[in-house]
JSON list of N, CA and C in Angstrom, two decimals:
[
{"chain": "A", "resi": 1, "resn": "MET", "atom": "N", "xyz": [14.49, 8.19, 5.32]},
{"chain": "A", "resi": 1, "resn": "MET", "atom": "CA", "xyz": [14.38, 6.90, 4.27]},
{"chain": "A", "resi": 1, "resn": "MET", "atom": "C", "xyz": [12.89, 8.27, 3.24]},
{"chain": "A", "resi": 2, "resn": "ALA", "atom": "N", "xyz": [13.35, 7.81, 2.41]},
{"chain": "A", "resi": 2, "resn": "ALA", "atom": "CA", "xyz": [12.76, 8.94, 1.04]},
{"chain": "A", "resi": 2, "resn": "ALA", "atom": "C", "xyz": [11.30, 7.82, 0.90]},
{"chain": "A", "resi": 3, "resn": "TYR", "atom": "N", "xyz": [10.28, 8.53, 0.62]},
{"chain": "A", "resi": 3, "resn": "TYR", "atom": "CA", "xyz": [8.85, 7.48, 0.09]},
{"chain": "A", "resi": 3, "resn": "TYR", "atom": "C", "xyz": [8.68, 9.02, -0.92]},
{"chain": "A", "resi": 4, "resn": "GLN", "atom": "N", "xyz": [7.81, 7.73, -1.52]},
{"chain": "A", "resi": 4, "resn": "GLN", "atom": "CA", "xyz": [7.12, 8.06, -3.63]},
{"chain": "A", "resi": 4, "resn": "GLN", "atom": "C", "xyz": [5.40, 8.79, -2.24]},
{"chain": "A", "resi": 5, "resn": "GLU", "atom": "N", "xyz": [5.31, 9.81, -2.67]},
{"chain": "A", "resi": 5, "resn": "GLU", "atom": "CA", "xyz": [4.47, 10.06, -2.79]},
{"chain": "A", "resi": 5, "resn": "GLU", "atom": "C", "xyz": [3.06, 8.92, -3.54]},
{"chain": "A", "resi": 6, "resn": "VAL", "atom": "N", "xyz": [1.93, 8.88, -2.86]},
{"chain": "A", "resi": 6, "resn": "VAL", "atom": "CA", "xyz": [0.79, 8.70, -4.24]},
{"chain": "A", "resi": 6, "resn": "VAL", "atom": "C", "xyz": [-0.29, 8.94, -3.55]},
{"chain": "A", "resi": 7, "resn": "LYS", "atom": "N", "xyz": [-1.14, 9.67, -4.89]},
{"chain": "A", "resi": 7, "resn": "LYS", "atom": "CA", "xyz": [-1.79, 10.40, -4.82]},
{"chain": "A", "resi": 7, "resn": "LYS", "atom": "C", "xyz": [-3.36, 9.73, -4.81]},
{"chain": "A", "resi": 8, "resn": "ILE", "atom": "N", "xyz": [-4.25, 10.36, -3.75]},
{"chain": "A", "resi": 8, "resn": "ILE", "atom": "CA", "xyz": [-5.70, 9.98, -4.02]},
{"chain": "A", "resi": 8, "resn": "ILE", "atom": "C", "xyz": [-6.66, 11.06, -3.35]},
{"chain": "A", "resi": 9, "resn": "GLU", "atom": "N", "xyz": [-7.70, 10.48, -4.16]},
{"chain": "A", "resi": 9, "resn": "GLU", "atom": "CA", "xyz": [-8.85, 10.94, -4.17]},
{"chain": "A", "resi": 9, "resn": "GLU", "atom": "C", "xyz": [-9.48, 11.43, -3.38]},
{"chain": "A", "resi": 10, "resn": "SER", "atom": "N", "xyz": [-9.69, 9.66, -2.91]},
{"chain": "A", "resi": 10, "resn": "SER", "atom": "CA", "xyz": [-11.22, 10.19, -2.03]},
{"chain": "A", "resi": 10, "resn": "SER", "atom": "C", "xyz": [-10.11, 10.30, -0.60]},
{"chain": "A", "resi": 11, "resn": "GLU", "atom": "N", "xyz": [-11.22, 9.94, 0.39]},
{"chain": "A", "resi": 11, "resn": "GLU", "atom": "CA", "xyz": [-10.83, 9.39, 1.65]},
{"chain": "A", "resi": 11, "resn": "GLU", "atom": "C", "xyz": [-9.72, 8.50, 2.55]},
{"chain": "A", "resi": 12, "resn": "TYR", "atom": "N", "xyz": [-10.14, 7.68, 1.39]},
{"chain": "A", "resi": 12, "resn": "TYR", "atom": "CA", "xyz": [-9.20, 6.31, 1.75]},
{"chain": "A", "resi": 12, "resn": "TYR", "atom": "C", "xyz": [-9.36, 5.47, 0.49]},
{"chain": "A", "resi": 13, "resn": "ILE", "atom": "N", "xyz": [-8.27, 4.90, 0.40]},
{"chain": "A", "resi": 13, "resn": "ILE", "atom": "CA", "xyz": [-8.51, 3.93, -0.35]},
{"chain": "A", "resi": 13, "resn": "ILE", "atom": "C", "xyz": [-7.22, 2.31, -0.14]},
{"chain": "A", "resi": 14, "resn": "THR", "atom": "N", "xyz": [-7.90, 1.23, -0.42]},
{"chain": "A", "resi": 14, "resn": "THR", "atom": "CA", "xyz": [-7.24, -0.19, 0.73]},
{"chain": "A", "resi": 14, "resn": "THR", "atom": "C", "xyz": [-6.15, -0.31, 0.00]},
{"chain": "A", "resi": 15, "resn": "LEU", "atom": "N", "xyz": [-5.28, -1.90, 0.91]},
{"chain": "A", "resi": 15, "resn": "LEU", "atom": "CA", "xyz": [-4.31, -1.17, 0.47]},
{"chain": "A", "resi": 15, "resn": "LEU", "atom": "C", "xyz": [-4.82, -2.40, -0.32]},
{"chain": "A", "resi": 16, "resn": "GLN", "atom": "N", "xyz": [-5.26, -3.28, -0.78]},
{"chain": "A", "resi": 16, "resn": "GLN", "atom": "CA", "xyz": [-5.18, -3.39, -2.32]},
{"chain": "A", "resi": 16, "resn": "GLN", "atom": "C", "xyz": [-5.57, -2.60, -3.47]},
{"chain": "A", "resi": 17, "resn": "GLN", "atom": "N", "xyz": [-6.71, -1.79, -3.45]},
{"chain": "A", "resi": 17, "resn": "GLN", "atom": "CA", "xyz": [-6.61, -0.90, -3.97]},
{"chain": "A", "resi": 17, "resn": "GLN", "atom": "C", "xyz": [-5.30, 0.01, -4.66]},
{"chain": "A", "resi": 18, "resn": "PHE", "atom": "N", "xyz": [-4.93, 0.56, -3.54]},
{"chain": "A", "resi": 18, "resn": "PHE", "atom": "CA", "xyz": [-3.32, 1.16, -3.38]},
{"chain": "A", "resi": 18, "resn": "PHE", "atom": "C", "xyz": [-2.20, 0.20, -4.71]},
{"chain": "A", "resi": 19, "resn": "LEU", "atom": "N", "xyz": [-2.26, -1.39, -4.01]},
{"chain": "A", "resi": 19, "resn": "LEU", "atom": "CA", "xyz": [-1.23, -1.65, -4.39]},
{"chain": "A", "resi": 19, "resn": "LEU", "atom": "C", "xyz": [-1.28, -1.75, -5.45]},
{"chain": "A", "resi": 20, "resn": "LYS", "atom": "N", "xyz": [-2.56, -1.79, -6.42]},
{"chain": "A", "resi": 20, "resn": "LYS", "atom": "CA", "xyz": [-2.92, -1.48, -7.96]},
{"chain": "A", "resi": 20, "resn": "LYS", "atom": "C", "xyz": [-2.84, -0.14, -8.32]},
{"chain": "A", "resi": 21, "resn": "PHE", "atom": "N", "xyz": [-3.06, 0.44, -7.38]},
{"chain": "A", "resi": 21, "resn": "PHE", "atom": "CA", "xyz": [-2.87, 2.00, -7.77]},
{"chain": "A", "resi": 21, "resn": "PHE", "atom": "C", "xyz": [-1.62, 2.65, -8.62]},
{"chain": "A", "resi": 22, "resn": "ALA", "atom": "N", "xyz": [-0.62, 2.31, -7.05]},
{"chain": "A", "resi": 22, "resn": "ALA", "atom": "CA", "xyz": [0.99, 2.35, -7.02]},
{"chain": "A", "resi": 22, "resn": "ALA", "atom": "C", "xyz": [2.09, 1.49, -7.86]},
{"chain": "A", "resi": 23, "resn": "ASP", "atom": "N", "xyz": [1.15, 0.90, -9.16]},
{"chain": "A", "resi": 23, "resn": "ASP", "atom": "CA", "xyz": [1.65, 0.18, -10.16]},
{"chain": "A", "resi": 23, "resn": "ASP", "atom": "C", "xyz": [2.87, -1.17, -9.59]},
{"chain": "A", "resi": 24, "resn": "ILE", "atom": "N", "xyz": [1.96, -1.24, -8.32]},
{"chain": "A", "resi": 24, "resn": "ILE", "atom": "CA", "xyz": [3.27, -2.64, -7.60]},
{"chain": "A", "resi": 24, "resn": "ILE", "atom": "C", "xyz": [2.50, -4.36, -8.33]},
{"chain": "A", "resi": 25, "resn": "LEU", "atom": "N", "xyz": [1.32, -4.26, -8.65]},
{"chain": "A", "resi": 25, "resn": "LEU", "atom": "CA", "xyz": [1.19, -5.35, -9.32]},
{"chain": "A", "resi": 25, "resn": "LEU", "atom": "C", "xyz": [-0.47, -5.00, -10.31]},
{"chain": "A", "resi": 26, "resn": "ASP", "atom": "N", "xyz": [-0.18, -5.46, -10.95]},
{"chain": "A", "resi": 26, "resn": "ASP", "atom": "CA", "xyz": [-0.70, -5.57, -11.97]},
{"chain": "A", "resi": 26, "resn": "ASP", "atom": "C", "xyz": [-2.20, -5.87, -12.33]},
{"chain": "A", "resi": 27, "resn": "SER", "atom": "N", "xyz": [-2.14, -7.21, -11.40]},
{"chain": "A", "resi": 27, "resn": "SER", "atom": "CA", "xyz": [-4.20, -7.20, -11.49]},
{"chain": "A", "resi": 27, "resn": "SER", "atom": "C", "xyz": [-4.65, -7.25, -9.78]},
{"chain": "A", "resi": 28, "resn": "GLY", "atom": "N", "xyz": [-5.95, -7.63, -9.42]},
{"chain": "A", "resi": 28, "resn": "GLY", "atom": "CA", "xyz": [-6.55, -7.48, -8.01]},
{"chain": "A", "resi": 28, "resn": "GLY", "atom": "C", "xyz": [-6.49, -9.21, -7.60]},
{"chain": "A", "resi": 29, "resn": "GLY", "atom": "N", "xyz": [-6.36, -9.96, -8.79]},
{"chain": "A", "resi": 29, "resn": "GLY", "atom": "CA", "xyz": [-6.27, -11.62, -8.34]},
{"chain": "A", "resi": 29, "resn": "GLY", "atom": "C", "xyz": [-4.03, -11.91, -7.69]},
{"chain": "A", "resi": 30, "resn": "ALA", "atom": "N", "xyz": [-3.80, -11.12, -7.71]},
{"chain": "A", "resi": 30, "resn": "ALA", "atom": "CA", "xyz": [-2.52, -12.13, -7.12]},
{"chain": "A", "resi": 30, "resn": "ALA", "atom": "C", "xyz": [-2.12, -10.98, -6.00]},
{"chain": "A", "resi": 31, "resn": "VAL", "atom": "N", "xyz": [-3.25, -10.05, -5.35]},
{"chain": "A", "resi": 31, "resn": "VAL", "atom": "CA", "xyz": [-2.41, -9.28, -3.97]},
{"chain": "A", "resi": 31, "resn": "VAL", "atom": "C", "xyz": [-2.69, -10.31, -2.95]},
{"chain": "A", "resi": 32, "resn": "LYS", "atom": "N", "xyz": [-3.71, -11.12, -2.76]},
{"chain": "A", "resi": 32, "resn": "LYS", "atom": "CA", "xyz": [-4.17, -12.04, -1.73]},
{"chain": "A", "resi": 32, "resn": "LYS", "atom": "C", "xyz": [-2.76, -12.94, -1.22]},
{"chain": "A", "resi": 33, "resn": "TRP", "atom": "N", "xyz": [-2.23, -13.48, -2.55]},
{"chain": "A", "resi": 33, "resn": "TRP", "atom": "CA", "xyz": [-1.30, -13.26, -2.78]},
{"chain": "A", "resi": 33, "resn": "TRP", "atom": "C", "xyz": [0.27, -13.10, -2.43]},
{"chain": "A", "resi": 34, "resn": "PHE", "atom": "N", "xyz": [0.35, -11.82, -3.05]},
{"chain": "A", "resi": 34, "resn": "PHE", "atom": "CA", "xyz": [1.75, -11.10, -2.58]},
{"chain": "A", "resi": 34, "resn": "PHE", "atom": "C", "xyz": [1.20, -11.01, -0.87]},
{"chain": "A", "resi": 35, "resn": "LEU", "atom": "N", "xyz": [-0.13, -10.59, -0.43]},
{"chain": "A", "resi": 35, "resn": "LEU", "atom": "CA", "xyz": [0.23, -9.94, 0.74]},
{"chain": "A", "resi": 35, "resn": "LEU", "atom": "C", "xyz": [0.67, -11.08, 1.59]},
{"chain": "A", "resi": 36, "resn": "GLU", "atom": "N", "xyz": [0.47, -12.34, 0.97]},
{"chain": "A", "resi": 36, "resn": "GLU", "atom": "CA", "xyz": [0.55, -13.85, 1.62]},
{"chain": "A", "resi": 36, "resn": "GLU", "atom": "C", "xyz": [2.36, -13.97, 2.12]},
{"chain": "A", "resi": 37, "resn": "GLU", "atom": "N", "xyz": [2.93, -13.45, 0.51]},
{"chain": "A", "resi": 37, "resn": "GLU", "atom": "CA", "xyz": [4.61, -13.61, 0.55]},
{"chain": "A", "resi": 37, "resn": "GLU", "atom": "C", "xyz": [5.10, -13.08, 1.10]},
{"chain": "A", "resi": 38, "resn": "GLN", "atom": "N", "xyz": [4.80, -11.21, 1.28]},
{"chain": "A", "resi": 38, "resn": "GLN", "atom": "CA", "xyz": [5.59, -10.41, 1.08]},
{"chain": "A", "resi": 38, "resn": "GLN", "atom": "C", "xyz": [5.96, -9.46, 2.25]},
{"chain": "A", "resi": 39, "resn": "ASP", "atom": "N", "xyz": [7.05, -9.05, 2.85]},
{"chain": "A", "resi": 39, "resn": "ASP", "atom": "CA", "xyz": [6.69, -7.92, 4.00]},
{"chain": "A", "resi": 39, "resn": "ASP", "atom": "C", "xyz": [6.97, -6.83, 4.09]},
{"chain": "A", "resi": 40, "resn": "ILE", "atom": "N", "xyz": [5.27, -7.01, 4.75]},
{"chain": "A", "resi": 40, "resn": "ILE", "atom": "CA", "xyz": [4.47, -5.00, 4.52]},
{"chain": "A", "resi": 40, "resn": "ILE", "atom": "C", "xyz": [4.23, -5.31, 5.41]},
{"chain": "A", "resi": 41, "resn": "LYS", "atom": "N", "xyz": [4.70, -3.28, 6.01]},
{"chain": "A", "resi": 41, "resn": "LYS", "atom": "CA", "xyz": [4.16, -2.97, 7.50]},
{"chain": "A", "resi": 41, "resn": "LYS", "atom": "C", "xyz": [3.42, -1.43, 6.85]},
{"chain": "A", "resi": 42, "resn": "VAL", "atom": "N", "xyz": [2.40, -1.30, 7.45]},
{"chain": "A", "resi": 42, "resn": "VAL", "atom": "CA", "xyz": [1.89, -0.13, 6.87]},
{"chain": "A", "resi": 42, "resn": "VAL", "atom": "C", "xyz": [2.19, 0.98, 8.42]},
{"chain": "A", "resi": 43, "resn": "ASN", "atom": "N", "xyz": [2.73, 2.13, 8.24]},
{"chain": "A", "resi": 43, "resn": "ASN", "atom": "CA", "xyz": [2.53, 3.00, 10.15]},
{"chain": "A", "resi": 43, "resn": "ASN", "atom": "C", "xyz": [3.86, 2.11, 10.40]},
{"chain": "A", "resi": 44, "resn": "GLY", "atom": "N", "xyz": [4.31, 1.46, 10.19]},
{"chain": "A", "resi": 44, "resn": "GLY", "atom": "CA", "xyz": [5.65, 0.93, 11.07]},
{"chain": "A", "resi": 44, "resn": "GLY", "atom": "C", "xyz": [5.29, -0.75, 11.40]},
{"chain": "A", "resi": 45, "resn": "SER", "atom": "N", "xyz": [3.69, -1.30, 11.68]},
{"chain": "A", "resi": 45, "resn": "SER", "atom": "CA", "xyz": [2.89, -2.91, 11.69]},
{"chain": "A", "resi": 45, "resn": "SER", "atom": "C", "xyz": [3.25, -3.48, 10.90]},
{"chain": "A", "resi": 46, "resn": "PRO", "atom": "N", "xyz": [3.26, -4.61, 10.64]},
{"chain": "A", "resi": 46, "resn": "PRO", "atom": "CA", "xyz": [2.44, -6.07, 9.25]},
{"chain": "A", "resi": 46, "resn": "PRO", "atom": "C", "xyz": [1.84, -5.58, 9.53]},
{"chain": "A", "resi": 47, "resn": "GLU", "atom": "N", "xyz": [1.28, -5.42, 8.10]},
{"chain": "A", "resi": 47, "resn": "GLU", "atom": "CA", "xyz": [-0.07, -5.60, 7.50]},
{"chain": "A", "resi": 47, "resn": "GLU", "atom": "C", "xyz": [-0.44, -7.12, 6.84]},
{"chain": "A", "resi": 48, "resn": "LYS", "atom": "N", "xyz": [-1.30, -7.63, 6.50]},
{"chain": "A", "resi": 48, "resn": "LYS", "atom": "CA", "xyz": [-1.76, -8.27, 5.65]},
{"chain": "A", "resi": 48, "resn": "LYS", "atom": "C", "xyz": [-3.38, -8.68, 5.34]},
{"chain": "A", "resi": 49, "resn": "ARG", "atom": "N", "xyz": [-4.06, -7.52, 5.59]},
{"chain": "A", "resi": 49, "resn": "ARG", "atom": "CA", "xyz": [-5.21, -7.50, 5.27]},
{"chain": "A", "resi": 49, "resn": "ARG", "atom": "C", "xyz": [-5.89, -7.05, 4.01]},
{"chain": "A", "resi": 50, "resn": "ARG", "atom": "N", "xyz": [-6.01, -7.23, 3.54]},
{"chain": "A", "resi": 50, "resn": "ARG", "atom": "CA", "xyz": [-6.67, -6.92, 2.22]},
{"chain": "A", "resi": 50, "resn": "ARG", "atom": "C", "xyz": [-7.36, -5.48, 1.76]},
{"chain": "A", "resi": 51, "resn": "GLY", "atom": "N", "xyz": [-8.16, -5.70, 2.68]},
{"chain": "A", "resi": 51, "resn": "GLY", "atom": "CA", "xyz": [-9.07, -4.49, 3.52]},
{"chain": "A", "resi": 51, "resn": "GLY", "atom": "C", "xyz": [-8.91, -2.83, 3.44]},
{"chain": "A", "resi": 52, "resn": "LYS", "atom": "N", "xyz": [-7.69, -3.71, 4.65]},
{"chain": "A", "resi": 52, "resn": "LYS", "atom": "CA", "xyz": [-7.35, -1.99, 5.41]},
{"chain": "A", "resi": 52, "resn": "LYS", "atom": "C", "xyz": [-6.71, -0.63, 4.74]},
{"chain": "A", "resi": 53, "resn": "LYS", "atom": "N", "xyz": [-7.62, 0.21, 5.26]},
{"chain": "A", "resi": 53, "resn": "LYS", "atom": "CA", "xyz": [-8.12, 1.32, 4.98]},
{"chain": "A", "resi": 53, "resn": "LYS", "atom": "C", "xyz": [-6.68, 1.90, 5.54]},
{"chain": "A", "resi": 54, "resn": "LEU", "atom": "N", "xyz": [-6.48, 2.77, 4.04]},
{"chain": "A", "resi": 54, "resn": "LEU", "atom": "CA", "xyz": [-5.08, 3.89, 4.04]},
{"chain": "A", "resi": 54, "resn": "LEU", "atom": "C", "xyz": [-5.69, 5.01, 3.90]},
{"chain": "A", "resi": 55, "resn": "ARG", "atom": "N", "xyz": [-4.48, 6.12, 4.89]},
{"chain": "A", "resi": 55, "resn": "ARG", "atom": "CA", "xyz": [-5.93, 7.54, 4.94]},
{"chain": "A", "resi": 55, "resn": "ARG", "atom": "C", "xyz": [-4.78, 8.46, 4.29]},
{"chain": "A", "resi": 56, "resn": "ASP", "atom": "N", "xyz": [-5.04, 9.74, 4.61]},
{"chain": "A", "resi": 56, "resn": "ASP", "atom": "CA", "xyz": [-3.72, 10.70, 4.19]},
{"chain": "A", "resi": 56, "resn": "ASP", "atom": "C", "xyz": [-2.49, 10.63, 5.30]},
{"chain": "A", "resi": 57, "resn": "GLY", "atom": "N", "xyz": [-1.39, 11.11, 5.02]},
{"chain": "A", "resi": 57, "resn": "GLY", "atom": "CA", "xyz": [-0.33, 10.45, 5.51]},
{"chain": "A", "resi": 57, "resn": "GLY", "atom": "C", "xyz": [0.21, 9.33, 6.13]},
{"chain": "A", "resi": 58, "resn": "ASP", "atom": "N", "xyz": [-0.41, 7.62, 5.48]},
{"chain": "A", "resi": 58, "resn": "ASP", "atom": "CA", "xyz": [-0.26, 6.26, 6.25]},
{"chain": "A", "resi": 58, "resn": "ASP", "atom": "C", "xyz": [1.52, 6.17, 4.99]},
{"chain": "A", "resi": 59, "resn": "LEU", "atom": "N", "xyz": [2.10, 6.21, 6.11]},
{"chain": "A", "resi": 59, "resn": "LEU", "atom": "CA", "xyz": [3.72, 5.30, 5.20]},
{"chain": "A", "resi": 59, "resn": "LEU", "atom": "C", "xyz": [3.53, 3.66, 5.52]},
{"chain": "A", "resi": 60, "resn": "VAL", "atom": "N", "xyz": [3.53, 3.13, 3.90]},
{"chain": "A", "resi": 60, "resn": "VAL", "atom": "CA", "xyz": [3.53, 2.11, 3.07]},
{"chain": "A", "resi": 60, "resn": "VAL", "atom": "C", "xyz": [5.35, 1.57, 3.27]},
{"chain": "A", "resi": 61, "resn": "VAL", "atom": "N", "xyz": [5.78, 0.76, 3.98]},
{"chain": "A", "resi": 61, "resn": "VAL", "atom": "CA", "xyz": [6.82, -0.63, 3.46]},
{"chain": "A", "resi": 61, "resn": "VAL", "atom": "C", "xyz": [6.57, -1.53, 2.74]},
{"chain": "A", "resi": 62, "resn": "ILE", "atom": "N", "xyz": [7.16, -2.10, 1.50]},
{"chain": "A", "resi": 62, "resn": "ILE", "atom": "CA", "xyz": [7.71, -2.93, 1.31]},
{"chain": "A", "resi": 62, "resn": "ILE", "atom": "C", "xyz": [8.20, -3.84, 1.00]},
{"chain": "A", "resi": 63, "resn": "ALA", "atom": "N", "xyz": [9.26, -4.21, 1.64]},
{"chain": "A", "resi": 63, "resn": "ALA", "atom": "CA", "xyz": [10.84, -5.26, 1.57]},
{"chain": "A", "resi": 63, "resn": "ALA", "atom": "C", "xyz": [11.27, -5.02, 0.37]},
{"chain": "A", "resi": 64, "resn": "GLY", "atom": "N", "xyz": [11.90, -4.14, 0.16]},
{"chain": "A", "resi": 64, "resn": "GLY", "atom": "CA", "xyz": [12.55, -4.87, -1.80]},
{"chain": "A", "resi": 64, "resn": "GLY", "atom": "C", "xyz": [12.36, -4.53, -2.89]},
{"chain": "A", "resi": 65, "resn": "ILE", "atom": "N", "xyz": [10.64, -3.41, -2.55]},
{"chain": "A", "resi": 65, "resn": "ILE", "atom": "CA", "xyz": [10.27, -2.79, -3.42]},
{"chain": "A", "resi": 65, "resn": "ILE", "atom": "C", "xyz": [10.16, -1.13, -3.52]},
{"chain": "A", "resi": 66, "resn": "GLY", "atom": "N", "xyz": [9.76, -1.30, -1.97]},
{"chain": "A", "resi": 66, "resn": "GLY", "atom": "CA", "xyz": [9.67, 0.67, -1.94]},
{"chain": "A", "resi": 66, "resn": "GLY", "atom": "C", "xyz": [8.92, 1.18, -0.92]},
{"chain": "A", "resi": 67, "resn": "SER", "atom": "N", "xyz": [9.00, 2.25, -0.78]},
{"chain": "A", "resi": 67, "resn": "SER", "atom": "CA", "xyz": [8.47, 3.35, 1.55]},
{"chain": "A", "resi": 67, "resn": "SER", "atom": "C", "xyz": [7.41, 4.43, 0.12]},
{"chain": "A", "resi": 68, "resn": "TYR", "atom": "N", "xyz": [6.23, 4.39, 0.58]},
{"chain": "A", "resi": 68, "resn": "TYR", "atom": "CA", "xyz": [5.22, 5.14, -0.32]},
{"chain": "A", "resi": 68, "resn": "TYR", "atom": "C", "xyz": [4.90, 5.68, 1.49]},
{"chain": "A", "resi": 69, "resn": "ARG", "atom": "N", "xyz": [4.24, 6.77, 0.77]},
{"chain": "A", "resi": 69, "resn": "ARG", "atom": "CA", "xyz": [3.06, 7.96, 1.62]},
{"chain": "A", "resi": 69, "resn": "ARG", "atom": "C", "xyz": [1.95, 8.41, 0.95]},
{"chain": "A", "resi": 70, "resn": "VAL", "atom": "N", "xyz": [1.04, 7.93, 1.29]},
{"chain": "A", "resi": 70, "resn": "VAL", "atom": "CA", "xyz": [-0.47, 8.42, 1.44]},
{"chain": "A", "resi": 70, "resn": "VAL", "atom": "C", "xyz": [-0.84, 9.49, 1.03]},
{"chain": "A", "resi": 71, "resn": "VAL", "atom": "N", "xyz": [-1.03, 9.95, 0.77]},
{"chain": "A", "resi": 71, "resn": "VAL", "atom": "CA", "xyz": [-1.83, 11.60, 0.20]},
{"chain": "A", "resi": 71, "resn": "VAL", "atom": "C", "xyz": [-2.76, 11.44, -0.72]},
{"chain": "A", "resi": 72, "resn": "GLN", "atom": "N", "xyz": [-3.74, 12.50, 0.04]},
{"chain": "A", "resi": 72, "resn": "GLN", "atom": "CA", "xyz": [-4.71, 13.07, -0.19]},
{"chain": "A", "resi": 72, "resn": "GLN", "atom": "C", "xyz": [-5.14, 14.15, -0.76]},
{"chain": "A", "resi": 73, "resn": "GLY", "atom": "N", "xyz": [-5.90, 14.52, -2.00]},
{"chain": "A", "resi": 73, "resn": "GLY", "atom": "CA", "xyz": [-5.48, 15.62, -2.54]},
{"chain": "A", "resi": 73, "resn": "GLY", "atom": "C", "xyz": [-5.73, 15.24, -4.35]}
]
């Protein structure tokens, strides 16, 4: 599976920030609904928490949308 790299400058990014930063969502207001409705996996485990910290090397897969790898740098 090919992953689209999403580069971050800090040690971590929250799942909510990630969804906006990766241009998956336009606004933070849609995040809660999006997390409830979409099948999102972080490193293979289902994830619904907006505040989940994503770090370098983490893999995010959103069914029907795409696969992403968090890269620090």
